[in-house]
PDB file of C-alpha atoms in Angstrom:
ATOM      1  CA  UNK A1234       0.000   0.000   0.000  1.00 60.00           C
ATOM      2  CA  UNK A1235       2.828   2.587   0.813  1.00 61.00           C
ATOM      3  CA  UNK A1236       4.467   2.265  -2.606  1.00 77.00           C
ATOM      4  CA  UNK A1237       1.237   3.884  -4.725  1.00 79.00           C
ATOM      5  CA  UNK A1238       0.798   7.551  -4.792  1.00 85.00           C
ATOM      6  CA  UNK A1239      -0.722   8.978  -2.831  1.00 85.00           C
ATOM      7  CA  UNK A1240      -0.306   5.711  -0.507  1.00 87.00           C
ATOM      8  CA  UNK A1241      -3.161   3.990   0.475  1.00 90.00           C
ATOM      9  CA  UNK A1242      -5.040   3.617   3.203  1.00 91.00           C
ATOM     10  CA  UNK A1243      -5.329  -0.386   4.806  1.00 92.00           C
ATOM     11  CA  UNK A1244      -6.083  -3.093   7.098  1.00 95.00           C
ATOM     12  CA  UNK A1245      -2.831  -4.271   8.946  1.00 96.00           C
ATOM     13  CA  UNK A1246      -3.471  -8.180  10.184  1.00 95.00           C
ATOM     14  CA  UNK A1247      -1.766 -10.033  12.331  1.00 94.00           C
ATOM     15  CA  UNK A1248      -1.051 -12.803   9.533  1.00 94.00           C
ATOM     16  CA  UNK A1249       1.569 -14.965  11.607  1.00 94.00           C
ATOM     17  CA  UNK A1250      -1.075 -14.995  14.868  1.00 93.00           C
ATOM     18  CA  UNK A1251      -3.906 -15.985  12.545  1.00 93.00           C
ATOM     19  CA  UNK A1252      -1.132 -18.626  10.833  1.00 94.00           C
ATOM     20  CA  UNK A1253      -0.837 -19.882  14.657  1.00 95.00           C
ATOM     21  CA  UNK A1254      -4.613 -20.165  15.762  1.00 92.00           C
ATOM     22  CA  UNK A1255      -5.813 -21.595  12.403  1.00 91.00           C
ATOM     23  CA  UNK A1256      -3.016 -24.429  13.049  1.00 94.00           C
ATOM     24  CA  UNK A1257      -3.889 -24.636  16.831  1.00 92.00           C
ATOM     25  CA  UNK A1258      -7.765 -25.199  15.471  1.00 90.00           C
ATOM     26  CA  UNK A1259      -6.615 -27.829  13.199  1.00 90.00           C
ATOM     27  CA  UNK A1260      -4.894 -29.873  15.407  1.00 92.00           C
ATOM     28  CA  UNK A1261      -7.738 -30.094  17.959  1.00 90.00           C
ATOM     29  CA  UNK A1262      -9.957 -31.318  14.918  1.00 89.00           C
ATOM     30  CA  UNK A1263      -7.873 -34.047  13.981  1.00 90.00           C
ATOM     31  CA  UNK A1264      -7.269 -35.238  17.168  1.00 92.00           C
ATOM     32  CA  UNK A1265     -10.878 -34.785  18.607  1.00 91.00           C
ATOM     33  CA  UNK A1266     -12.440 -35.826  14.889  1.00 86.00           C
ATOM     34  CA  UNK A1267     -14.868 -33.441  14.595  1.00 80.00           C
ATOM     35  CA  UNK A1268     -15.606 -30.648  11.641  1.00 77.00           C
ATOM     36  CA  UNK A1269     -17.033 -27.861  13.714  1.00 78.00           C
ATOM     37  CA  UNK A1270     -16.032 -24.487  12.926  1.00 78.00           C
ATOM     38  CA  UNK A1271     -14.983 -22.103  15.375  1.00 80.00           C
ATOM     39  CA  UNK A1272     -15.392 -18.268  15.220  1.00 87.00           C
ATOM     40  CA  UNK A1273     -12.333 -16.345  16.371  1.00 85.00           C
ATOM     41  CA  UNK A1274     -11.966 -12.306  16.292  1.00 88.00           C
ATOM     42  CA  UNK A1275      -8.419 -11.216  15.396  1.00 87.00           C
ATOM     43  CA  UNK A1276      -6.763  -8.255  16.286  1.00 88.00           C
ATOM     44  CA  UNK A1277      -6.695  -5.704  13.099  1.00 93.00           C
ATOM     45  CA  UNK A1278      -5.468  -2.155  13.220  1.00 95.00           C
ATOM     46  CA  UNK A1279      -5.768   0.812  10.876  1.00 94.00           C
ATOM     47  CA  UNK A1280      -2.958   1.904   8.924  1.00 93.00           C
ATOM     48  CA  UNK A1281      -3.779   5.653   7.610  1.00 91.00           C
ATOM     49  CA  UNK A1282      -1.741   6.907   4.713  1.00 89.00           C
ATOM     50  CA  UNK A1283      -2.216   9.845   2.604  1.00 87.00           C
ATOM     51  CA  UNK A1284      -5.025   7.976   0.541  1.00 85.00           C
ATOM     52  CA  UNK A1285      -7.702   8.932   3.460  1.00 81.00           C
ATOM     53  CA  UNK A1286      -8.805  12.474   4.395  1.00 78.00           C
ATOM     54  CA  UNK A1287     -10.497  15.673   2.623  1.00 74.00           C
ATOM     55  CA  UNK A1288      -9.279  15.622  -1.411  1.00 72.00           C
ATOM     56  CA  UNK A1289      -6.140  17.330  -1.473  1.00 68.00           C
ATOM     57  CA  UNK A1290      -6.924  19.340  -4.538  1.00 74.00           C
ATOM     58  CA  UNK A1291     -10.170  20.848  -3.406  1.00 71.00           C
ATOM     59  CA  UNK A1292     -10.695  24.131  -1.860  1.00 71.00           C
ATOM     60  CA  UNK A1293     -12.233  24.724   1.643  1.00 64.00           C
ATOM     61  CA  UNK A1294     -15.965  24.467   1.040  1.00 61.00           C
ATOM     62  CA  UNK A1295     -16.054  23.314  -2.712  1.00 57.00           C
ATOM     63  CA  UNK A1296     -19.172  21.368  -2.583  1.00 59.00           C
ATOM     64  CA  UNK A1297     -18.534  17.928  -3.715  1.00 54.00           C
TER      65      UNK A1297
END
């Protein structure tokens, strides 16, 4: 995301964690043999570039 211009705005995830937990989760369906999903909420954070905000180009109070 940081190498477009103007960089972009994203959604940072913890992609080694959810690695972790979605081989924790398969392990303790093999071993107890059942298919049943499990919901898990993983930690995400905002990155804010220069992608979000008023347009640069605009004037204060241009209507849109």
């Amino acid at each position: 995301a940081e190498h477009y211009s103007p960089a972009l705005t994203s959604v940072a995830v913890d992609t080694a964690g959810l690695g972790e937990r979605a081989a924790h989760v398969m392990l303790k369906m093999i071993q107890s043999r059942t298919t049943r999903a499990e919901d898990h909420i993983g930690a995400v954070s905002l990155v804010v570039r220069e992608s979000s905000g008023p347009d640069r180009n605009s004037q204060v109070g241009d209507a849109a």
